Amino acid sequence: MDEPTPQLRDKHRLLSELARRRGFFWGSFEIYGGVSGFIDLGPMGTGLKREIEDTWREFFLRRHGFVEISTPIITPQRVLEASGHIKNFKDPMTECTNCHRRFRADQLIKENTGTETEGLDLEQLTILLKQAKCPECGGILGAPQYFVTMFKTNIGPYGEDPAYTRPEAAQGIFVDFHRVLEVMRERFPLGIAQVGTVLRNEISPRQGPIRLREFTIMDFEIFFDPETPECPYLEEVKDDKLFIVTEDTRRKGKNETTRITTAEALEKRLVKSPWMAYFMAQSTRFLAKLGIDQHNQRFFEKLSTERAHYSAQTFDHEVKLDRWDWVEVAGFAYRTDYDLRSHMQATGIDLRVFKAYDSPVEKTIRTIRPSHEKIRQKFGKDAGRIISLLGKEDLPRILQGKKTGDSIRIEAHDIPIELFDTKEETIKETGAKFLPHVIEPSFGVERLVYSTLEHNLRMKDERLILSLPFGIAPIQAAVYPLVNKDGLVEKAQSVHRSLREGGLRVEYDDAGSIGRRYARADEAGIPLGITVDYDTLKDDTVTLRDRDSWNQIRVKVKELKPTIDSIVNTGFPTKTR
Amino acid sequence: MDEPTPQLRDKHRLLSELARRRGFFWGSFEIYGGVSGFIDLGPMGTGLKREIEDTWREFFLRRHGFVEISTPIITPQRVLEASGHIKNFKDPMTECTNCHRRFRADQLIKENTGTETEGLDLEQLTILLKQAKCPECGGILGAPQYFVTMFKTNIGPYGEDPAYTRPEAAQGIFVDFHRVLEVMRERFPLGIAQVGTVLRNEISPRQGPIRLREFTIMDFEIFFDPETPECPYLEEVKDDKLFIVTEDTRRKGKNETTRITTAEALEKRLVKSPWMAYFMAQSTRFLAKLGIDQHNQRFFEKLSTERAHYSAQTFDHEVKLDRWDWVEVAGFAYRTDYDLRSHMQATGIDLRVFKAYDSPVEKTIRTIRPSHEKIRQKFGKDAGRIISLLGKEDLPRILQGKKTGDSIRIEAHDIPIELFDTKEETIKETGAKFLPHVIEPSFGVERLVYSTLEHNLRMKDERLILSLPFGIAPIQAAVYPLVNKDGLVEKAQSVHRSLREGGLRVEYDDAGSIGRRYARADEAGIPLGITVDYDTLKDDTVTLRDRDSWNQIRVKVKELKPTIDSIVNTGFPTKTR
C-alpha cells in the first residue's frame, strides 16, 4: 500500500466534504438542524449503494442459486420475544446526575478509560463508571440501566398490539423458512437472503456514517444439515488467505493477525463451519472487488462473552478506516438451530426438514398395550373405563423400569403390570426430520459504501480523485461538449444517447469549463470522460480521458464502445496525447 | 380483451394460491397467525418487484437525466408537522359500542350502504354511521374520531424526541431539495425520485395485498419554474390517448371515461400541467409494458374535497382488478409550492431558486433615509440616539402615504417627515428568486406487482399460465436435464452457466418429471424452457419451449443466445416440433 500523502491525513473530513459536494451522502434533516444517527444518500450515493448490493448478489446469491425474499420492517413483539431480541437486544445506558444527558455506558467507559467493555454486565459497568465522567459537563454518572435499542410502536389504533422495527432482516427469513423451502421444492442446502432497511434505536450515536440508527442490511442465511456440514464450493477458495485475529490470540491479550489459507483454517478448527469459511473467503474477494485491499481487511473473532445470544462462533469482518481504525462491515455468525428452534417452540409449528434415507431403514420398536382380556378378567364391569383411561396415558414412560409385581394406579384401582403386553415390532422408516443449522453472513451496506469511498480516495497534484472500480462506479462515463454551440451539443447528446442505450451508466455534463468538469468527474469517481470538440465534427473522433492517470486518447465515435470494453478488461492505454 | 374463461372468474383466489405456491407473495408472520396489512414477497415476488422498479427507473428517470436519492423512514415529528401530515394524515375511526372492535368509519359506511364517503367530515360520518352496523357483531357503532395513521415512535432513550415512520418518501425529497439542486449544479427543471419503504398504520386493512400497512413507494417530484411550466418531452406523447374520468364528469354524478389525446387534454385544461400530462402518458405506456392493457387503465380525477392537503389537482391512475374493481396504483398530484413553502416557513431557510435574467434588468427603487444633518439641527444631543433607533425601523413602510407636516414618533420625540430624504436609485438586477412548483407521480410497487400478476394470468387447457413479459420476468429461462444421469446433468449445467454469464436471468431445475417442470415454469411466468436430452449429446441441440404457445423448436446450443434475442424481438416461431 502507498503511504497516504500528507493532505490525505484527515480522510474522514475530506471525504465528508467530497460526499456532500458530489452527492454521495450527508446528514439527514439538515435544514431542521439534523438528527444524529441518520444519513441521506444523494444521487451518487444511491447509485453506488445499488451497485454494491448487486455485486454482493452476484458473489453470494446468483452463482449459488440462492434466493432473496422481502419481509416487513414492522415486527410484532411476540416474534421478537421468541427470537430473544426483547431480552437481549439492549445497551447499557447511563445518565449524568448533573446535566441529565444520557450515554451508552460501555462506550463512554471505553472512550474515558480505554478499558474494553464488550460483554460486561451492569455490575461491572457500575464499578468502571465511577472512574468516568460526563463528557458534556464533567458530572457524576448514574448507575447504568438497560435500554432496548429497537424503535417501539403499535400496529393499528389499539395499544394492545405492540411491535418494533426490526433490528435485523434475518428474523423474516427464519419465520418464512418453511414456506420458502416448499417453494424451492425442498432444495437443500438452501440459502435465503434479504436486503432491506433495519433500525436500531442507538442511545447516542456519534460516529457519522458509521453508527446509524437506520441502515440497509444484507442478511443471508444458509440452512444446512448439521450431519453434512460440507460446502461444495470450498475447492474454489481453499488456497485463499484469511486474515484472522482469533479468539485464542485475543484471550492472550494480543491482537495479531493469523494469516492462513481457508483450507487450513478449517483443518485447525479456527473456523468451525465449511460454509462459514467459504463465505469468509468470498467476502474477502468481494471487498477487494470494491477496491479495499486485503491488507486493510481482517476477521476479528468475538469472545464468547461478546457474541450475540444466538451465536456459537462469530467473526466480524473489519475494514481499517482512517478515523475509526478497525470497523465491522460484516458479521459471520454460526447461529446453529437457535432461531428455528425458538420459532418452533413459540408457534408449535414443526419447522424441521424431512430427509429421506438412501433406502428405507428397518427399525425395531417396543410397544406396550394393556391386555384387554386380562383386565376384563380381573376388573369385570370396571374394565371398560380402566381401558379407556389407560389409552390416555403415556404407558411406555409410566411402565419404564417397573418390575413384575409392581402396579400403576388408575382412579381407585391398582393395575398390576402383568396385565400389560409388551411386543417388539419392526417398522420401515423412509427418512427422518432434522432442524437445519444456519451460517449467517450479514453486511451493513452504508458502512460498505463509506469504506469503498475511503479506500478509493486518492490525491493527485493536490486534487482529490475517487478511483472507484469501473464495475461499481455509479456513473461510468461522462460526455462533454467542449462548448455549448456550433453543433457540438447535438453531437455530444447523440454520443451520450448511444452509450446509454449500449448499457453504460453515462452522464451528460455541459456546465462550466472543461477543466472544471474533469475535476468534478474525478471527485465523483467517473472513470472515463468523453469530450466532443471541433475536430469531432471533422473526423468523428472524440477525446477519451482516464480519471486516474489523466491520460487521453483520440477514438473514433463508432469505436467508442469496443474501446471502452477493452479498457475495462486491460486498462487505459499509456499513450498520452 | 378476451373474456376470461369460466375458471378464471375468481382471479384473486387463483392468484393468491399461485403466488404462495410459486413464491410471489403471502401474508406475513404466517406461523404466528398472521398480521393483516403486511405481506412477504418470496423469491419470485422479490425478483418481479425489482424488475418493475428498474423498468420504472428507465421510463421516468434515466432517459430524462433525473436522479434518485435515499432518505430515512424514521422522520422527526417537527418535519411532519411542517408538511401538514400530523394535522391531515388521519382516518375516521369508529368503535362498536358492543364488541369494541374498531373500524375505519368511511369504508364501513361505503361497504354497508354504498354511499361514497371520501372527503366527508366527522359530522357527516356520524349521521351516516347511524344507518350502519358493526360488521362483526351487528352492534351499534360509536361516534367517529380521527386516528393519525402513521406509526409513532421515539428517537433515542428520551421520550422528548417523538417521530413517525414516513407515510410517503416525498418529504425526504423536499427536505433535501436544495442540497440536491446544488449537487446537480442548479440544473433545472430538476427531477428527484426516491424508491423506498413507507408505512401507514391503517385502522383495519382487509384487502390482502392491496391495502398494506407497509409497502414500497416510488415517489418522484419534478421541480419546475411556474413561469415556464412547459415540458420539453411532450412532443413524444402528444398523440397518446389518455383515458380520464374527469372531475367535471364526476360532479355530474357520472363515471364515464373521456378518451382524449395528451395534447388535447392540455389544450382543454383537463390536465393543468404539461409535466403532469406527459407523465400520465408515460405511465400509461409503463403499465402497458407490464402487460396491463390500456383498456384496463384509467385516470380518475379527485374532487377538491377528496384531494390531499397539498394538491391543486390529482389523478389516481387506476387498474381494473377482478375482485376490487378499479384500484389506484399511482397518483399524479400537482403539489404546487406547498411543501417547499411549508419547510421554508418552518426552518427559516431560503429554499427558493435563483433564476438569472437573459440580461441584467435595470430597476428603479426609492430609498428613504433620515437626513443626519437636519436631525442634528433639530434634536441636538438626542440626534445620535434618534438616528440609531430610526435605523432599526422599516422606514419605507412607516412613511408610506404620509404627507408633508406628518411626523413619526420615536420614544418621546416626534420626527417630522421633512427630516427624511427620499431618493430614486437605479440598480442592476441579474436575476430573481422563485419557489419551484412540483408535479408528483407516485407509484405503489406492491399494487403494481399484484396488478401485473393478475393481468398476465391466463388459462390454457385448464392450466394456469403467467404470461409475464420477457423484460420483467424474474426468471427468463429455465434449463432442464431430461434425466439426472448419463452426462445430461453436466451438459445442462454448462448451458445454464453460459446463459447466466450471457446476462439472462436463468434457473436450473431438475426436480420431477419434465411435464411437471414445464407446468411449474408456466405458473412461475418463465417465458422459455430449454431441455437437454439424449439428442443433445449427439448433435448439440436442445429443445426450446415457449411458455405461452407451448410450441417447441430444436436449436443448436451455440445458437441459443442469438435465437433467444430474436424471439424477444419478434416472438416465438410458430413452427412446432
Tab-separated table of C-alpha atoms in Angstrom, chain A residues 74-371:
chain	number	residue	atom	x	y	z
A	74	ILE	CA	-42.577	-3.664	11.480
A	75	THR	CA	-42.380	-6.839	13.563
A	76	PRO	CA	-44.907	-7.938	16.198
A	77	GLN	CA	-43.486	-8.107	19.702
A	78	ARG	CA	-44.222	-11.827	20.032
A	79	VAL	CA	-41.874	-12.624	17.130
A	80	LEU	CA	-39.026	-10.679	18.736
A	81	GLU	CA	-39.760	-12.254	22.096
A	82	ALA	CA	-39.341	-15.694	20.537
A	83	SER	CA	-36.135	-14.671	18.747
A	84	GLY	CA	-34.647	-13.431	22.030
A	85	HIS	CA	-34.355	-9.803	20.912
A	86	ILE	CA	-36.678	-8.325	23.536
A	87	LYS	CA	-34.499	-9.942	26.195
A	88	ASN	CA	-31.069	-9.440	24.614
A	89	PHE	CA	-31.108	-6.554	22.138
A	90	LYS	CA	-30.269	-3.821	24.594
A	91	ASP	CA	-27.478	-1.481	25.572
A	92	PRO	CA	-26.431	-0.202	28.975
A	93	MET	CA	-27.362	3.449	29.408
A	94	THR	CA	-26.103	5.914	31.995
A	95	GLU	CA	-27.498	9.322	32.821
A	96	CYS	CA	-25.405	12.224	34.093
A	97	THR	CA	-26.661	13.124	37.571
A	98	ASN	CA	-25.882	16.782	36.836
A	99	CYS	CA	-26.934	17.619	33.255
A	100	HIS	CA	-29.213	14.577	32.756
A	101	ARG	CA	-27.802	13.780	29.330
A	102	ARG	CA	-27.795	10.058	28.564
A	103	PHE	CA	-24.964	7.970	27.139
A	104	ARG	CA	-24.124	4.421	26.245
A	105	ALA	CA	-22.305	3.332	29.378
A	106	ASP	CA	-19.914	0.804	27.815
A	107	GLN	CA	-18.759	3.114	25.014
A	108	LEU	CA	-18.338	6.026	27.404
A	109	ILE	CA	-16.117	3.944	29.689
A	110	LYS	CA	-14.047	2.774	26.715
A	111	GLU	CA	-13.579	6.339	25.496
A	112	ASN	CA	-12.830	7.666	29.001
A	113	THR	CA	-10.553	4.921	30.281
A	114	GLY	CA	-9.598	2.750	27.289
A	115	THR	CA	-10.989	-0.327	29.045
A	116	GLU	CA	-12.536	-2.975	26.740
A	117	THR	CA	-16.170	-3.237	27.845
A	118	GLU	CA	-17.947	-5.503	25.368
A	119	GLY	CA	-19.903	-8.201	27.184
A	120	LEU	CA	-19.601	-6.710	30.692
A	121	ASP	CA	-22.691	-6.814	32.906
A	122	LEU	CA	-24.361	-3.911	34.745
A	123	GLU	CA	-22.485	-4.608	37.955
A	124	GLN	CA	-19.082	-4.496	36.254
A	125	LEU	CA	-20.065	-1.360	34.343
A	126	THR	CA	-21.246	0.339	37.560
A	127	ILE	CA	-17.785	-0.077	39.052
A	128	LEU	CA	-16.000	1.191	35.936
A	129	LEU	CA	-18.390	4.151	35.582
A	130	LYS	CA	-17.036	5.541	38.844
A	131	GLN	CA	-13.749	6.255	37.043
A	132	ALA	CA	-15.529	8.088	34.214
A	133	LYS	CA	-17.146	11.496	33.984
A	134	CYS	CA	-19.913	13.054	31.912
A	135	PRO	CA	-18.240	14.070	28.615
A	136	GLU	CA	-20.558	17.097	28.372
A	137	CYS	CA	-20.421	18.673	31.835
A	138	GLY	CA	-17.947	16.571	33.823
A	139	GLY	CA	-20.704	15.484	36.221
A	140	ILE	CA	-21.041	12.204	38.068
A	141	LEU	CA	-22.633	9.420	36.060
A	142	GLY	CA	-25.591	7.469	37.446
A	143	ALA	CA	-25.950	3.702	37.705
A	144	PRO	CA	-26.376	2.077	34.276
A	145	GLN	CA	-29.674	0.554	33.127
A	146	TYR	CA	-30.545	-1.444	30.057
A	147	PHE	CA	-32.431	0.226	27.195
A	148	VAL	CA	-33.982	-1.909	24.434
A	149	THR	CA	-32.438	-0.480	21.261
A	150	MET	CA	-35.367	-1.126	18.946
A	151	PHE	CA	-37.885	1.522	17.915
A	152	LYS	CA	-41.165	0.670	19.619
A	153	THR	CA	-44.595	1.296	18.127
A	154	ASN	CA	-48.109	-0.188	17.869
A	155	ILE	CA	-49.897	-1.846	14.984
A	156	GLY	CA	-53.332	-0.314	14.429
A	157	PRO	CA	-55.260	2.007	16.717
A	158	TYR	CA	-55.084	-0.372	19.676
A	159	GLY	CA	-52.367	-0.163	22.264
A	160	GLU	CA	-52.565	-3.923	22.648
A	161	ASP	CA	-50.648	-4.889	19.501
A	162	PRO	CA	-47.114	-3.720	20.355
A	163	ALA	CA	-44.441	-4.010	17.695
A	164	TYR	CA	-40.883	-2.953	16.952
A	165	THR	CA	-38.972	-2.015	13.844
A	166	ARG	CA	-36.720	-4.949	13.017
A	167	PRO	CA	-33.075	-4.765	14.144
A	168	GLU	CA	-32.071	-7.410	11.580
A	169	ALA	CA	-33.661	-8.818	8.427
A	170	ALA	CA	-32.809	-12.370	9.490
A	171	GLN	CA	-35.970	-12.991	11.540
A	172	GLY	CA	-38.153	-12.502	8.464
A	173	ILE	CA	-36.112	-15.260	6.838
A	174	PHE	CA	-36.458	-17.661	9.774
A	175	VAL	CA	-40.202	-17.042	10.054
A	176	ASP	CA	-40.565	-17.762	6.311
A	177	PHE	CA	-38.068	-20.617	6.153
A	178	HIS	CA	-40.601	-23.380	5.661
A	179	ARG	CA	-42.662	-21.530	3.081
A	180	VAL	CA	-39.535	-20.772	1.005
A	181	LEU	CA	-38.250	-24.333	1.353
A	182	GLU	CA	-41.563	-25.535	-0.103
A	183	VAL	CA	-41.424	-23.011	-2.950
A	184	MET	CA	-37.872	-24.154	-3.677
A	185	ARG	CA	-39.091	-27.773	-3.777
A	186	GLU	CA	-37.089	-28.772	-0.688
A	187	ARG	CA	-33.768	-27.906	-2.379
A	188	PHE	CA	-31.093	-28.271	0.291
A	189	PRO	CA	-28.820	-26.702	1.447
A	190	LEU	CA	-30.928	-23.617	0.991
A	191	GLY	CA	-29.649	-20.035	1.003
A	192	ILE	CA	-32.154	-17.260	1.679
A	193	ALA	CA	-31.198	-13.595	1.719
A	194	GLN	CA	-32.855	-10.317	2.390
A	195	VAL	CA	-31.611	-6.841	1.522
A	196	GLY	CA	-33.550	-4.172	3.353
A	197	THR	CA	-33.814	-1.466	5.960
A	198	VAL	CA	-33.202	-2.237	9.619
A	199	LEU	CA	-33.393	0.145	12.549
A	200	ARG	CA	-31.558	0.283	15.843
A	201	ASN	CA	-32.502	2.938	18.330
A	202	GLU	CA	-28.961	3.739	19.435
A	203	ILE	CA	-28.662	5.731	22.648
A	204	SER	CA	-26.283	8.441	21.467
A	205	PRO	CA	-24.674	7.684	18.089
A	206	ARG	CA	-21.719	9.945	17.435
A	207	GLN	CA	-19.838	8.379	14.540
A	208	GLY	CA	-21.460	9.954	11.495
A	209	PRO	CA	-21.986	7.470	8.712
A	210	ILE	CA	-20.587	4.564	10.758
A	211	ARG	CA	-23.071	4.244	13.625
A	212	LEU	CA	-26.527	4.679	12.150
A	213	ARG	CA	-29.954	4.264	13.641
A	214	GLU	CA	-31.331	3.317	10.229
A	215	PHE	CA	-29.374	1.429	7.611
A	216	THR	CA	-29.559	-1.241	4.943
A	217	ILE	CA	-28.581	-4.759	5.845
A	218	MET	CA	-27.792	-7.655	3.536
A	219	ASP	CA	-28.662	-10.639	5.710
A	220	PHE	CA	-28.065	-14.049	4.265
A	221	GLU	CA	-28.805	-17.362	5.956
A	222	ILE	CA	-27.545	-20.653	4.628
A	223	PHE	CA	-29.535	-23.587	6.043
A	224	PHE	CA	-27.750	-26.937	6.068
A	225	ASP	CA	-27.979	-30.365	7.604
A	226	PRO	CA	-25.616	-30.438	10.630
A	227	GLU	CA	-24.816	-34.075	9.747
A	228	THR	CA	-23.499	-32.987	6.323
A	229	PRO	CA	-21.966	-29.574	7.001
A	230	GLU	CA	-19.685	-29.634	3.943
A	231	CYS	CA	-19.666	-26.765	1.443
A	232	PRO	CA	-19.483	-27.997	-2.177
A	233	TYR	CA	-17.849	-24.752	-3.368
A	234	LEU	CA	-14.928	-24.850	-0.952
A	235	GLU	CA	-12.426	-26.030	-3.579
A	236	GLU	CA	-12.631	-22.654	-5.352
A	237	VAL	CA	-11.263	-20.738	-2.350
A	238	LYS	CA	-9.230	-23.345	-0.489
A	239	ASP	CA	-5.921	-21.547	-1.122
A	240	ASP	CA	-7.321	-18.069	-0.473
A	241	LYS	CA	-5.702	-16.486	2.556
A	242	LEU	CA	-7.852	-15.423	5.506
A	243	PHE	CA	-6.526	-12.758	7.895
A	244	ILE	CA	-7.904	-13.655	11.325
A	245	VAL	CA	-7.492	-12.310	14.832
A	246	THR	CA	-8.522	-15.499	16.613
A	247	GLU	CA	-10.380	-15.838	19.903
A	248	ASP	CA	-7.350	-17.697	21.187
A	249	THR	CA	-4.993	-14.808	20.323
A	250	ARG	CA	-7.371	-12.332	21.931
A	251	ARG	CA	-7.630	-14.395	25.124
A	252	LYS	CA	-3.857	-13.982	25.422
A	253	GLY	CA	-4.449	-10.222	25.326
A	254	LYS	CA	-2.957	-9.897	21.863
A	255	ASN	CA	-4.253	-8.563	18.564
A	256	GLU	CA	-2.019	-10.258	15.991
A	257	THR	CA	-3.414	-11.415	12.697
A	258	THR	CA	-3.077	-15.082	11.763
A	259	ARG	CA	-2.672	-15.420	8.003
A	260	ILE	CA	-3.871	-18.822	6.992
A	261	THR	CA	-5.466	-20.472	3.976
A	262	THR	CA	-9.165	-21.217	4.077
A	263	ALA	CA	-8.449	-24.946	3.983
A	264	GLU	CA	-6.018	-24.711	6.915
A	265	ALA	CA	-8.359	-22.520	8.944
A	266	LEU	CA	-10.909	-25.321	8.716
A	267	GLU	CA	-8.399	-28.069	9.356
A	268	LYS	CA	-7.142	-26.338	12.502
A	269	ARG	CA	-10.751	-25.667	13.587
A	270	LEU	CA	-10.145	-21.911	13.717
A	271	VAL	CA	-13.345	-21.678	11.705
A	272	LYS	CA	-15.940	-24.188	12.786
A	273	SER	CA	-18.053	-24.483	9.637
A	274	PRO	CA	-17.011	-25.039	5.997
A	275	TRP	CA	-19.837	-22.750	4.796
A	276	MET	CA	-18.583	-20.034	7.146
A	277	ALA	CA	-15.000	-20.398	5.868
A	278	TYR	CA	-16.176	-20.376	2.240
A	279	PHE	CA	-18.168	-17.195	2.680
A	280	MET	CA	-15.362	-15.511	4.634
A	281	ALA	CA	-13.079	-16.135	1.662
A	282	GLN	CA	-15.729	-14.861	-0.774
A	283	SER	CA	-16.274	-11.821	1.428
A	284	THR	CA	-12.563	-11.035	1.253
A	285	ARG	CA	-12.756	-11.198	-2.547
A	286	PHE	CA	-15.942	-9.134	-2.530
A	287	LEU	CA	-14.321	-6.303	-0.555
A	288	ALA	CA	-11.247	-6.469	-2.804
A	289	LYS	CA	-13.593	-6.027	-5.776
A	290	LEU	CA	-14.852	-2.832	-4.113
A	291	GLY	CA	-11.280	-1.577	-4.019
A	292	ILE	CA	-10.471	-2.491	-0.409
A	293	ASP	CA	-7.081	-4.209	-0.363
A	294	GLN	CA	-6.910	-7.384	1.721
A	295	HIS	CA	-4.235	-5.793	3.910
A	296	ASN	CA	-6.900	-3.382	5.123
A	297	GLN	CA	-9.262	-6.240	5.978
A	298	ARG	CA	-9.325	-8.684	8.855
A	299	PHE	CA	-11.661	-11.135	10.577
A	300	PHE	CA	-11.923	-10.365	14.274
A	301	GLU	CA	-13.273	-13.294	16.248
A	302	LYS	CA	-15.651	-12.425	19.059
A	303	LEU	CA	-15.088	-13.790	22.548
A	304	SER	CA	-17.883	-15.952	23.892
A	305	THR	CA	-18.858	-13.070	26.226
A	306	GLU	CA	-19.146	-10.722	23.248
A	307	ARG	CA	-21.177	-12.898	20.909
A	308	ALA	CA	-24.861	-12.293	20.183
A	309	HIS	CA	-27.261	-14.533	22.093
A	310	TYR	CA	-27.797	-16.834	19.090
A	311	SER	CA	-24.235	-17.445	18.007
A	312	ALA	CA	-21.810	-20.318	18.553
A	313	GLN	CA	-18.965	-18.607	16.680
A	314	THR	CA	-18.746	-15.085	15.316
A	315	PHE	CA	-16.245	-13.208	13.200
A	316	ASP	CA	-16.544	-9.518	12.459
A	317	HIS	CA	-15.219	-8.727	9.011
A	318	GLU	CA	-13.426	-5.454	9.677
A	319	VAL	CA	-12.009	-2.744	7.453
A	320	LYS	CA	-9.326	-0.298	8.540
A	321	LEU	CA	-10.632	3.255	8.402
A	322	ASP	CA	-8.664	6.421	8.877
A	323	ARG	CA	-10.685	7.883	11.734
A	324	TRP	CA	-12.136	4.822	13.498
A	325	ASP	CA	-9.356	2.263	12.975
A	326	TRP	CA	-10.941	-1.205	12.542
A	327	VAL	CA	-14.661	-1.078	11.813
A	328	GLU	CA	-17.036	-4.016	11.306
A	329	VAL	CA	-18.624	-4.053	7.855
A	330	ALA	CA	-19.909	-7.613	8.019
A	331	GLY	CA	-20.527	-10.316	10.594
A	332	PHE	CA	-20.251	-14.076	10.168
A	333	ALA	CA	-22.279	-15.921	12.770
A	334	TYR	CA	-22.833	-19.617	13.319
A	335	ARG	CA	-26.444	-19.348	14.509
A	336	THR	CA	-26.835	-23.143	14.845
A	337	ASP	CA	-30.534	-24.079	15.041
A	338	TYR	CA	-31.187	-21.391	17.663
A	339	ASP	CA	-33.666	-19.310	15.658
A	340	LEU	CA	-35.665	-22.093	14.016
A	341	ARG	CA	-35.889	-23.874	17.356
A	342	SER	CA	-37.093	-20.694	19.095
A	343	HIS	CA	-39.804	-20.031	16.500
A	344	MET	CA	-40.818	-23.687	16.539
A	345	GLN	CA	-41.228	-23.561	20.307
A	346	ALA	CA	-43.120	-20.270	20.231
A	347	THR	CA	-45.560	-21.293	17.484
A	348	GLY	CA	-45.803	-25.056	17.914
A	349	ILE	CA	-45.266	-25.400	14.174
A	350	ASP	CA	-42.836	-28.073	13.042
A	351	LEU	CA	-40.029	-26.318	11.168
A	352	ARG	CA	-37.921	-29.433	10.759
A	353	VAL	CA	-36.865	-30.704	7.368
A	354	PHE	CA	-37.528	-34.226	6.187
A	355	LYS	CA	-34.500	-36.082	4.944
A	356	ALA	CA	-35.094	-39.321	3.035
A	357	TYR	CA	-32.654	-42.144	3.719
A	358	ASP	CA	-30.914	-43.612	0.679
A	359	SER	CA	-33.011	-46.722	1.303
A	360	PRO	CA	-35.716	-47.259	3.966
A	361	VAL	CA	-34.330	-48.279	7.335
A	362	GLU	CA	-35.881	-51.110	9.346
A	363	LYS	CA	-36.321	-50.227	12.952
A	364	THR	CA	-37.431	-52.332	15.876
A	365	ILE	CA	-39.670	-50.612	18.374
A	366	ARG	CA	-41.156	-51.884	21.594
A	367	THR	CA	-44.880	-51.364	22.095
A	368	ILE	CA	-46.778	-51.696	25.375
A	369	ARG	CA	-50.516	-52.295	25.371
A	370	PRO	CA	-52.960	-53.251	28.157
A	371	SER	CA	-54.282	-56.768	27.636
